[in-house]
PDB file of C-alpha atoms in Angstrom:
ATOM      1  CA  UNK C   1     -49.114  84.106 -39.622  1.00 40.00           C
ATOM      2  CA  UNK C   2     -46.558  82.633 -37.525  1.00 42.00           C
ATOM      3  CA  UNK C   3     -46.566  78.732 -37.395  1.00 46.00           C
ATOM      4  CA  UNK C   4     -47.741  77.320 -34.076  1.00 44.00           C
ATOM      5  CA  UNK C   5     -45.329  74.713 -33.908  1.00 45.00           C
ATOM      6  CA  UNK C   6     -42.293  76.604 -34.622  1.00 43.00           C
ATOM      7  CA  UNK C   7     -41.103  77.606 -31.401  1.00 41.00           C
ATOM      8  CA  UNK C   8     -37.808  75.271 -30.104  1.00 41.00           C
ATOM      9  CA  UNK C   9     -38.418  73.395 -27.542  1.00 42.00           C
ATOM     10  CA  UNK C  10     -35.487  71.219 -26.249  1.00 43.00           C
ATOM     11  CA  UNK C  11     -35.943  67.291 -27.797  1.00 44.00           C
ATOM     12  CA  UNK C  12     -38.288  68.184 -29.652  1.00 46.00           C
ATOM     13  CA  UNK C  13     -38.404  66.474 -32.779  1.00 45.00           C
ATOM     14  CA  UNK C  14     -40.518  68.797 -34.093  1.00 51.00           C
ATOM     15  CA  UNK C  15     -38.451  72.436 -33.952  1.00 71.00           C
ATOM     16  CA  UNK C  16     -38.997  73.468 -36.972  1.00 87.00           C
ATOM     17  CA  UNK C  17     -42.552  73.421 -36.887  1.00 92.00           C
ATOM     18  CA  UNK C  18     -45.036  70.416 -38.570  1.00 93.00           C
ATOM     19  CA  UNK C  19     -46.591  73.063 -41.386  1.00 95.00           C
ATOM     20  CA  UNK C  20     -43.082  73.991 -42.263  1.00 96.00           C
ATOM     21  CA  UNK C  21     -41.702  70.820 -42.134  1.00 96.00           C
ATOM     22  CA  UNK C  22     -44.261  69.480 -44.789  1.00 97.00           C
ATOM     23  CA  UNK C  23     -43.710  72.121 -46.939  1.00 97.00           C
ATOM     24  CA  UNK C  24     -39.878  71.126 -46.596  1.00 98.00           C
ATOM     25  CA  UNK C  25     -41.081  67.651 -47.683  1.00 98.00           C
ATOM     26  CA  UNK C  26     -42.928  69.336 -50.795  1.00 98.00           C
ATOM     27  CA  UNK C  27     -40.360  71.230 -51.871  1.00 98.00           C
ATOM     28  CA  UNK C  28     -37.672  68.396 -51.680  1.00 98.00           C
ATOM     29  CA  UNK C  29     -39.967  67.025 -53.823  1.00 98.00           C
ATOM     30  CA  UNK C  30     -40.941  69.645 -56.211  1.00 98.00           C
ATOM     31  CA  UNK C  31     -37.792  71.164 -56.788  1.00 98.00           C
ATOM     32  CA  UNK C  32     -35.314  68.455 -55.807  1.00 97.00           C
ATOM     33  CA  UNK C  33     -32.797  70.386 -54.437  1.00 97.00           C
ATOM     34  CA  UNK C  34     -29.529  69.479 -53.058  1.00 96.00           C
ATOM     35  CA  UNK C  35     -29.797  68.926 -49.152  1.00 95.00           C
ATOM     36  CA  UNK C  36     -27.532  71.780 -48.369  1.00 96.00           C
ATOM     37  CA  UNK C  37     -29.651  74.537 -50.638  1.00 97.00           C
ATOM     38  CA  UNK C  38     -32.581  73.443 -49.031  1.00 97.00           C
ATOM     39  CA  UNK C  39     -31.342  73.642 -44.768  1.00 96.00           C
ATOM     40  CA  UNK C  40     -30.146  77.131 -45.765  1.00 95.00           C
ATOM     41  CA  UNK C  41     -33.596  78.241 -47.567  1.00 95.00           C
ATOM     42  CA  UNK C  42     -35.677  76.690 -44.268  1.00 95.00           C
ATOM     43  CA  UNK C  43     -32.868  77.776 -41.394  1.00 93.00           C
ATOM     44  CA  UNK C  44     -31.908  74.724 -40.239  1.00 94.00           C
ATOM     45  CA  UNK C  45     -29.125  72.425 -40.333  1.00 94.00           C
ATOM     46  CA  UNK C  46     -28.423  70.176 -43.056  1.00 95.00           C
ATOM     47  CA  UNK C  47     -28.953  66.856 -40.526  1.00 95.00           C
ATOM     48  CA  UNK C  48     -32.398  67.715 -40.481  1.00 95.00           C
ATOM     49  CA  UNK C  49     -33.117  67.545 -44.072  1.00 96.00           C
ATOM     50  CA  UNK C  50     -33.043  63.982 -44.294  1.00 96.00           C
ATOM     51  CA  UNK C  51     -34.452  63.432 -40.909  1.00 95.00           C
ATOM     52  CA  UNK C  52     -37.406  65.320 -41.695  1.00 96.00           C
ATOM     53  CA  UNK C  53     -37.823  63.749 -45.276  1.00 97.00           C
ATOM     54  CA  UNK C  54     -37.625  59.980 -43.914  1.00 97.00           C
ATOM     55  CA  UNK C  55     -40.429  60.393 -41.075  1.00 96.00           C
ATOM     56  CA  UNK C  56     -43.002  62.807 -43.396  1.00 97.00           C
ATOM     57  CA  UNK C  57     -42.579  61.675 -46.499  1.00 98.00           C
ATOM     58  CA  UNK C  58     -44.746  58.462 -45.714  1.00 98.00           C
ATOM     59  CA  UNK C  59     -47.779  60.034 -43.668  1.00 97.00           C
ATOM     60  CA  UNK C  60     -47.804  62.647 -46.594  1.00 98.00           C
ATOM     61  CA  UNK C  61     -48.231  59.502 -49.329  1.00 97.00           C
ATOM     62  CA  UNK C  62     -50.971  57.912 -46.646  1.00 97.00           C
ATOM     63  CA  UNK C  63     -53.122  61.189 -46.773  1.00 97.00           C
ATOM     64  CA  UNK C  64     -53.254  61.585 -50.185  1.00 96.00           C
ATOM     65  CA  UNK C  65     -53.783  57.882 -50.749  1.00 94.00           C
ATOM     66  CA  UNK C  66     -57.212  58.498 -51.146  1.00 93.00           C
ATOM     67  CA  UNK C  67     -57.012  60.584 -53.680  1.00 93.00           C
ATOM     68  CA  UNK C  68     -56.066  58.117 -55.861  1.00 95.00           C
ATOM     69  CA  UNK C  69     -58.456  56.615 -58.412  1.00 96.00           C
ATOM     70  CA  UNK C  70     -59.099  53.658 -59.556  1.00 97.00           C
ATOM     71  CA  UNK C  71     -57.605  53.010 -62.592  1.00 97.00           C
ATOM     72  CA  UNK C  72     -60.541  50.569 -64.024  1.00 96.00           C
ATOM     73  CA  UNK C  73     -62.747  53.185 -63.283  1.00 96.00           C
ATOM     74  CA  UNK C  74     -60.996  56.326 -64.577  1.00 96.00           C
ATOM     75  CA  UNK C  75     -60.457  54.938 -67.405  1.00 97.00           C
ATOM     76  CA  UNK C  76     -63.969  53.094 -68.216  1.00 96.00           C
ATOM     77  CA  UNK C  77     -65.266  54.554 -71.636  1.00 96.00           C
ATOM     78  CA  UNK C  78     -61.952  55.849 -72.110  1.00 97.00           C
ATOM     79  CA  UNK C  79     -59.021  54.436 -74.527  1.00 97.00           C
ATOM     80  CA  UNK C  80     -55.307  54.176 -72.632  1.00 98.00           C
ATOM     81  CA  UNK C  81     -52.539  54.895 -73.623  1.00 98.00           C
ATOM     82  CA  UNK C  82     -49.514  53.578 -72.270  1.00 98.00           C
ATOM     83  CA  UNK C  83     -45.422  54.709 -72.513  1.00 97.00           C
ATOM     84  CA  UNK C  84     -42.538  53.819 -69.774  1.00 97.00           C
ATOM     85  CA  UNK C  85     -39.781  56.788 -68.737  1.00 97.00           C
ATOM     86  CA  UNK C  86     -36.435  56.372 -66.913  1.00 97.00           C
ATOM     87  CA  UNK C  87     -35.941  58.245 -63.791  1.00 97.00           C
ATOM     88  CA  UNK C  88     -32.592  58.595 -63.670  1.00 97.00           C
ATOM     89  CA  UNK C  89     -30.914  57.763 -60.608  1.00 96.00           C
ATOM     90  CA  UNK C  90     -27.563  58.161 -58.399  1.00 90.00           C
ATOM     91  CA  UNK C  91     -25.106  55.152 -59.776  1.00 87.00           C
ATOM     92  CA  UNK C  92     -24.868  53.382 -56.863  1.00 81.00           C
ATOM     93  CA  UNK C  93     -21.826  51.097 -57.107  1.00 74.00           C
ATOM     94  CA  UNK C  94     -23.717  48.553 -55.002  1.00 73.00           C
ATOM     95  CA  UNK C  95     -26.484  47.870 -57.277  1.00 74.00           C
ATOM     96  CA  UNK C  96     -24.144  47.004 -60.167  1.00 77.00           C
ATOM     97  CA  UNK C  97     -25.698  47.172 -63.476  1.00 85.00           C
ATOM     98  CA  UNK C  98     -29.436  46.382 -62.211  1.00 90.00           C
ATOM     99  CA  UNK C  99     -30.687  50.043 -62.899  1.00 93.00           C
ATOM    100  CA  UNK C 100     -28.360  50.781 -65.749  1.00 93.00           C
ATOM    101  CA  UNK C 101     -30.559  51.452 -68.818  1.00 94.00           C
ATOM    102  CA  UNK C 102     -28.742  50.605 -72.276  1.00 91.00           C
ATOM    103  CA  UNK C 103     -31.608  52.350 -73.892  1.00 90.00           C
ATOM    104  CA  UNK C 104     -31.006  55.293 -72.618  1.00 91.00           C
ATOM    105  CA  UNK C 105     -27.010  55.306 -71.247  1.00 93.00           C
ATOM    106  CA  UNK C 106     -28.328  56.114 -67.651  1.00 96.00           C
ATOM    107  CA  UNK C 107     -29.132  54.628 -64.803  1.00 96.00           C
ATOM    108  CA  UNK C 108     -32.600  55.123 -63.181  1.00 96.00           C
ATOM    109  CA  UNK C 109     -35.991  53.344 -62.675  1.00 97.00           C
ATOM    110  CA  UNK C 110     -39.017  52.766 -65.222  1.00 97.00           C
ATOM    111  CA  UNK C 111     -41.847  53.616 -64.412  1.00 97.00           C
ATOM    112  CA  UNK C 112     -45.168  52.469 -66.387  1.00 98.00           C
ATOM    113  CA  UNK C 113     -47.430  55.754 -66.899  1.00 98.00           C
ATOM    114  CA  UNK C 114     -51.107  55.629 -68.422  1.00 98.00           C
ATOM    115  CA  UNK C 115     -53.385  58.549 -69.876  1.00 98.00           C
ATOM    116  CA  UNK C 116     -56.136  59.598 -71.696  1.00 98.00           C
ATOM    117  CA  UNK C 117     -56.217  61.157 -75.310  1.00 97.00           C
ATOM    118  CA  UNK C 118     -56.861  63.880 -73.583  1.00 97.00           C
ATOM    119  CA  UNK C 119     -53.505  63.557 -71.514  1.00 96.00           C
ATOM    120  CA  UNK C 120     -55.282  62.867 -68.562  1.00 96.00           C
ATOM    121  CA  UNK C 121     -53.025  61.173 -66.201  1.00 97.00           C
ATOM    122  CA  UNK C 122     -54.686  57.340 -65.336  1.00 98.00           C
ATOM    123  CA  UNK C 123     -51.872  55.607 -63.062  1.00 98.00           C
ATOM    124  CA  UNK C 124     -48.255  55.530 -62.639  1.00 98.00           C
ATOM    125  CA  UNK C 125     -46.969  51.945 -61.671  1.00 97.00           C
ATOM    126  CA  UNK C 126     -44.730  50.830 -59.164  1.00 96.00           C
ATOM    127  CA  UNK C 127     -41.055  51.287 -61.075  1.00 97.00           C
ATOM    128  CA  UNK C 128     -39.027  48.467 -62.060  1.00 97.00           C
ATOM    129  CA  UNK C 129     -35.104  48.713 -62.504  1.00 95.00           C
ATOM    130  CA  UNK C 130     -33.838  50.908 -65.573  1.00 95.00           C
ATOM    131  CA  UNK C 131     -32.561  47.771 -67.550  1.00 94.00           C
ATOM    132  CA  UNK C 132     -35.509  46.239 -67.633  1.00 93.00           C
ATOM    133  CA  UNK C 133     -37.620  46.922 -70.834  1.00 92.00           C
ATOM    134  CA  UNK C 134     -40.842  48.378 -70.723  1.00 94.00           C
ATOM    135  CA  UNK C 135     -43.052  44.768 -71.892  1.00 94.00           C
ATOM    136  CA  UNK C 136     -41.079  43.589 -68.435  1.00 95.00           C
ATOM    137  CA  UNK C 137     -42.550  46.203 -66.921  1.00 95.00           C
ATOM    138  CA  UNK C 138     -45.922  46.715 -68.070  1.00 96.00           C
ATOM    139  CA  UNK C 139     -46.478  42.484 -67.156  1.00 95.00           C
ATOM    140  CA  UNK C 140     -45.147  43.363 -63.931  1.00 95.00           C
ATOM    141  CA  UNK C 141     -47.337  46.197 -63.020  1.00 97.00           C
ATOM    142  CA  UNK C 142     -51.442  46.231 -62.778  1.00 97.00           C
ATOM    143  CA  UNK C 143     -51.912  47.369 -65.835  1.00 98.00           C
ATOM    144  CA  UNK C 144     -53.204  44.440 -67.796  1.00 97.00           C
ATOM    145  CA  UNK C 145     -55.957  43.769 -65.129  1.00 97.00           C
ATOM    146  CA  UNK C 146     -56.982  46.853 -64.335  1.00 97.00           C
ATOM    147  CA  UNK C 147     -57.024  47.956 -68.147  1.00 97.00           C
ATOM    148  CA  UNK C 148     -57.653  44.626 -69.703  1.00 95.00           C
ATOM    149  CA  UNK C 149     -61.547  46.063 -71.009  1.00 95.00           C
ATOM    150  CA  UNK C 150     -60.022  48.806 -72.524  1.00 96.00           C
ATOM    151  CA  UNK C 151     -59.086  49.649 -75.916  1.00 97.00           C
ATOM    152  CA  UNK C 152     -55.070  50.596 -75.684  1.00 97.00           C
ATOM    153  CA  UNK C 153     -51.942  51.745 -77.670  1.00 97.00           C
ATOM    154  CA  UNK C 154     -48.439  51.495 -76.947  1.00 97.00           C
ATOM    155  CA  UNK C 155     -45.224  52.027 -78.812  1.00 95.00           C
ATOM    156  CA  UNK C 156     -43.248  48.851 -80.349  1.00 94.00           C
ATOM    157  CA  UNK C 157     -41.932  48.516 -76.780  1.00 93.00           C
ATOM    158  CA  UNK C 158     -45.331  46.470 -76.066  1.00 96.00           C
ATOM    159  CA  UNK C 159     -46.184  44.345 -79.364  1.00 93.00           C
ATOM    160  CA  UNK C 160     -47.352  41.222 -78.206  1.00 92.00           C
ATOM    161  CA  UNK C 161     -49.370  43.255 -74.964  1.00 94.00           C
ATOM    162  CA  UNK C 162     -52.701  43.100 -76.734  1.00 94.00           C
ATOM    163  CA  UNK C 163     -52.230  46.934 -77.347  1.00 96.00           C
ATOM    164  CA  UNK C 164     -52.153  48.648 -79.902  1.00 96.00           C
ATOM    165  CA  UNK C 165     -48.855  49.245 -81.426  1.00 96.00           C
ATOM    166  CA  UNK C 166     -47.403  50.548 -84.364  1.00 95.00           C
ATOM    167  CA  UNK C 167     -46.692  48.330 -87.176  1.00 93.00           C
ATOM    168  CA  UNK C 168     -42.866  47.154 -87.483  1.00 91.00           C
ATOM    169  CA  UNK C 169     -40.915  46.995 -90.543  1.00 88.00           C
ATOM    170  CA  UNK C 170     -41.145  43.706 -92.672  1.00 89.00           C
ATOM    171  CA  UNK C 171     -37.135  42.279 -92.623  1.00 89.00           C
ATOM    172  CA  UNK C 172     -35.636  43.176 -95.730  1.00 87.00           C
ATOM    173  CA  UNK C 173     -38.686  45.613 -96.889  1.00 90.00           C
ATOM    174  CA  UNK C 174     -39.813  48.628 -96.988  1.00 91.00           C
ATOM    175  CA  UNK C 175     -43.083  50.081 -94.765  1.00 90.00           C
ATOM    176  CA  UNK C 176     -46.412  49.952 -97.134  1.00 93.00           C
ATOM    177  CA  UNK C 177     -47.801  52.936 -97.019  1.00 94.00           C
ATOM    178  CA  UNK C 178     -50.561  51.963 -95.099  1.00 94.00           C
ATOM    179  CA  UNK C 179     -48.292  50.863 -92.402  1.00 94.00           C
ATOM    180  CA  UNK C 180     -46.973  54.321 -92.493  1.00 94.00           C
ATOM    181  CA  UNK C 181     -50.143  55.842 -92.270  1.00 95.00           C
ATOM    182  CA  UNK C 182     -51.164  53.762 -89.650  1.00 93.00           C
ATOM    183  CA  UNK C 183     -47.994  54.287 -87.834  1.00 94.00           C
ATOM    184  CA  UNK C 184     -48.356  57.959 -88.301  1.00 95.00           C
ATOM    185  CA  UNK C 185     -51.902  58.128 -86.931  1.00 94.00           C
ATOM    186  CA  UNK C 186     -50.760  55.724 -83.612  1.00 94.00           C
ATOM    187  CA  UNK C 187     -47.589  57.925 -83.112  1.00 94.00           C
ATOM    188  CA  UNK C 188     -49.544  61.457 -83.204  1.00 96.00           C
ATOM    189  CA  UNK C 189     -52.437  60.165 -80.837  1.00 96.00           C
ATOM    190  CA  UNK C 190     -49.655  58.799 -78.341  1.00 95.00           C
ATOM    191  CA  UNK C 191     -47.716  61.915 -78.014  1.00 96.00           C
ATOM    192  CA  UNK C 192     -50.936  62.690 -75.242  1.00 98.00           C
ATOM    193  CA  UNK C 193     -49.716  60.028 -72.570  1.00 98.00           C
ATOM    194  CA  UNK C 194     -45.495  61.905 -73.090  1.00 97.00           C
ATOM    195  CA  UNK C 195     -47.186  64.934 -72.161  1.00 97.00           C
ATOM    196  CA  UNK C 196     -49.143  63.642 -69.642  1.00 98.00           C
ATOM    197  CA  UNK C 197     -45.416  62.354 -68.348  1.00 98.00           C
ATOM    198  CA  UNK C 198     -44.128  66.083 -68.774  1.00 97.00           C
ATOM    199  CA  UNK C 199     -46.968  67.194 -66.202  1.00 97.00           C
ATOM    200  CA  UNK C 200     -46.035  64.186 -63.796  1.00 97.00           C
ATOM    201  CA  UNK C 201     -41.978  65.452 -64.140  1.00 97.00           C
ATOM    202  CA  UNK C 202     -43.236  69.199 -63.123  1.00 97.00           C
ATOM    203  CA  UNK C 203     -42.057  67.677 -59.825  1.00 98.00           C
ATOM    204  CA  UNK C 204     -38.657  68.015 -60.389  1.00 98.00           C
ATOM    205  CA  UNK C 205     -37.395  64.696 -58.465  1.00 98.00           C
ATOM    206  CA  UNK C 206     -38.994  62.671 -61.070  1.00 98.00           C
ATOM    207  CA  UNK C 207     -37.248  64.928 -63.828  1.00 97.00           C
ATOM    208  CA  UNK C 208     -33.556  65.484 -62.459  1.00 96.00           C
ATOM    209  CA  UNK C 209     -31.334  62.590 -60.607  1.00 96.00           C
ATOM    210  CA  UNK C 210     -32.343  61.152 -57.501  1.00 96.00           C
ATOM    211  CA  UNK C 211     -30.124  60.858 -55.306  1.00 94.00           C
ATOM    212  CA  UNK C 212     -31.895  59.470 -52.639  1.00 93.00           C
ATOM    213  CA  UNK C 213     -31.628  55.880 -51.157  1.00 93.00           C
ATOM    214  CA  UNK C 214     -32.897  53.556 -54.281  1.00 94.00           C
ATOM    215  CA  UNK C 215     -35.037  51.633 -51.432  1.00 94.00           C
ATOM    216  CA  UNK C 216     -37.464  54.594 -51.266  1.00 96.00           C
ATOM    217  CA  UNK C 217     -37.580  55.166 -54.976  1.00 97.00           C
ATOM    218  CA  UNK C 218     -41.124  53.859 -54.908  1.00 97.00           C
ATOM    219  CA  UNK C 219     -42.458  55.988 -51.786  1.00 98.00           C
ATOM    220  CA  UNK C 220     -41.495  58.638 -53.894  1.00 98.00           C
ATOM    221  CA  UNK C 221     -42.925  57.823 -57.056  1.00 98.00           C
ATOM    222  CA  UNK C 222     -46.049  56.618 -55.197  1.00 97.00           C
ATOM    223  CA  UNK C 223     -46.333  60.600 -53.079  1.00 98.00           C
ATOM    224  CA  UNK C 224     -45.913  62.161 -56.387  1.00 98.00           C
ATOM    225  CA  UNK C 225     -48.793  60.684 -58.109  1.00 98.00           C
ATOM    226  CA  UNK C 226     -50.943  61.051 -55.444  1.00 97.00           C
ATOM    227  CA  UNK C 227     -50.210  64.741 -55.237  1.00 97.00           C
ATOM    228  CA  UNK C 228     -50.671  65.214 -59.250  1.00 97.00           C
ATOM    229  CA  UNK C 229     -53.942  63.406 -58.933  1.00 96.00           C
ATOM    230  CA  UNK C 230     -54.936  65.793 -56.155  1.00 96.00           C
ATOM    231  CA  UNK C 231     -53.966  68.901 -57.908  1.00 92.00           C
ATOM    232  CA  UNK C 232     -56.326  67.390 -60.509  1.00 88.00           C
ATOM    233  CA  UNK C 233     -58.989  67.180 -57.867  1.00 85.00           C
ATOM    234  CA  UNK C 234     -59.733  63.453 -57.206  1.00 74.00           C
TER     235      UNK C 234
END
């Protein structure tokens, strides 16, 4: 069926069509593409790429916006579980070393991410710079109020967060065996919240660089979560 608003009409802002230019917007963002690959896929010029990107990409975040749940809600009954992931990012020279993660030799964003055991996906926080750890980033986000009832678990990146963490090793000695137990049994039932990451990074711009402007990072991160939750069917 050929798309009503297609036809070109001159100044239109709007030539190649609304329903094809939001699936342009889903697509940067599923796929990530370089801008080039993506003008010659939809037959249009590489100009209008980002100009299409930088007036959708918001209204598409403000209708799915509520299909977002709360996460005090979601998660009531439920224990949380908690890990931070770099999205790497262009280097910008004119950030300096603000997004530059020594953990991970990259440079890129972290955001917070909270599931279920059963790797239901809870809430993705706004992201903090990449060299900022992830206890930095989990005070900085919601988390701790809108999980505070809730029984959590974390890696050693969050000791001291009231979740539950694995047990560190005492200086100069060896684990107990109970602590690596313990550690075993928090390890295995985390591993659902780095899958539940996997499913968020099935759209690709949250998996491979970004190489967008670093001031829209968020935008981005927020569209994405809003269209995971509604795949889900909030």
């Amino acid at each position: 069926m050929e798309d009503p608003d297609s036809s070109v009409v001159p100044g239109r802002m709007w030539a190649l069509g609304l329903y094809k230019s939001v699936v342009l917007v889903l697509f940067l963002l599923r796929r990530n593409p370089v801008q080039e690959a993506a003008a010659e896929l939809f037959g249009i010029s590489q100009a209008t790429v980002p100009r299409r990107w930088t007036a959708l990409l918001p209204m598409v975040e403000k209708v799915l916006a509520g299909h977002m749940p709360d996460p005090a809600e979601a998660s009531a009954g439920r224990i949380v579980l908690v890990d931070g992931t770099l999205v790497t990012t262009w280097d910008w020279a004119s950030e300096g070393t603000i997004t530059f993660s020594g953990k991970h030799r990259d440079t890129g964003f972290n955001p917070q991410v909270a599931a279920t055991l059963a790797r239901d996906l809870l809430a993705v926080s706004a992201p903090v710079p990449g060299s900022r750890h992830d206890m930095h980033a989990w005070r900085q986000s919601f988390f701790p109020d809108a999980f505070a009832e809730r029984e959590g678990m974390g890696d050693l990146g969050y000791a001291g967060s009231g979740l539950l963490t694995p047990r560190r090793k005492p200086p100069g000695q060896e684990r107990s065996t109970g602590d690596k137990v313990a550690n075993r049994s928090v390890n295995t039932l985390r591993a659902a919240v780095e899958q539940a990451i996997a499913h968020l990074k099935d759209w690709k711009i949250l998996a491979t660089r970004y190489r967008g402007p670093l001031t829209r990072f968020a935008l981005v991160t927020k569209t994405v979560t809003a269209l995971a939750f509604y795949k889900k069917g909030w």
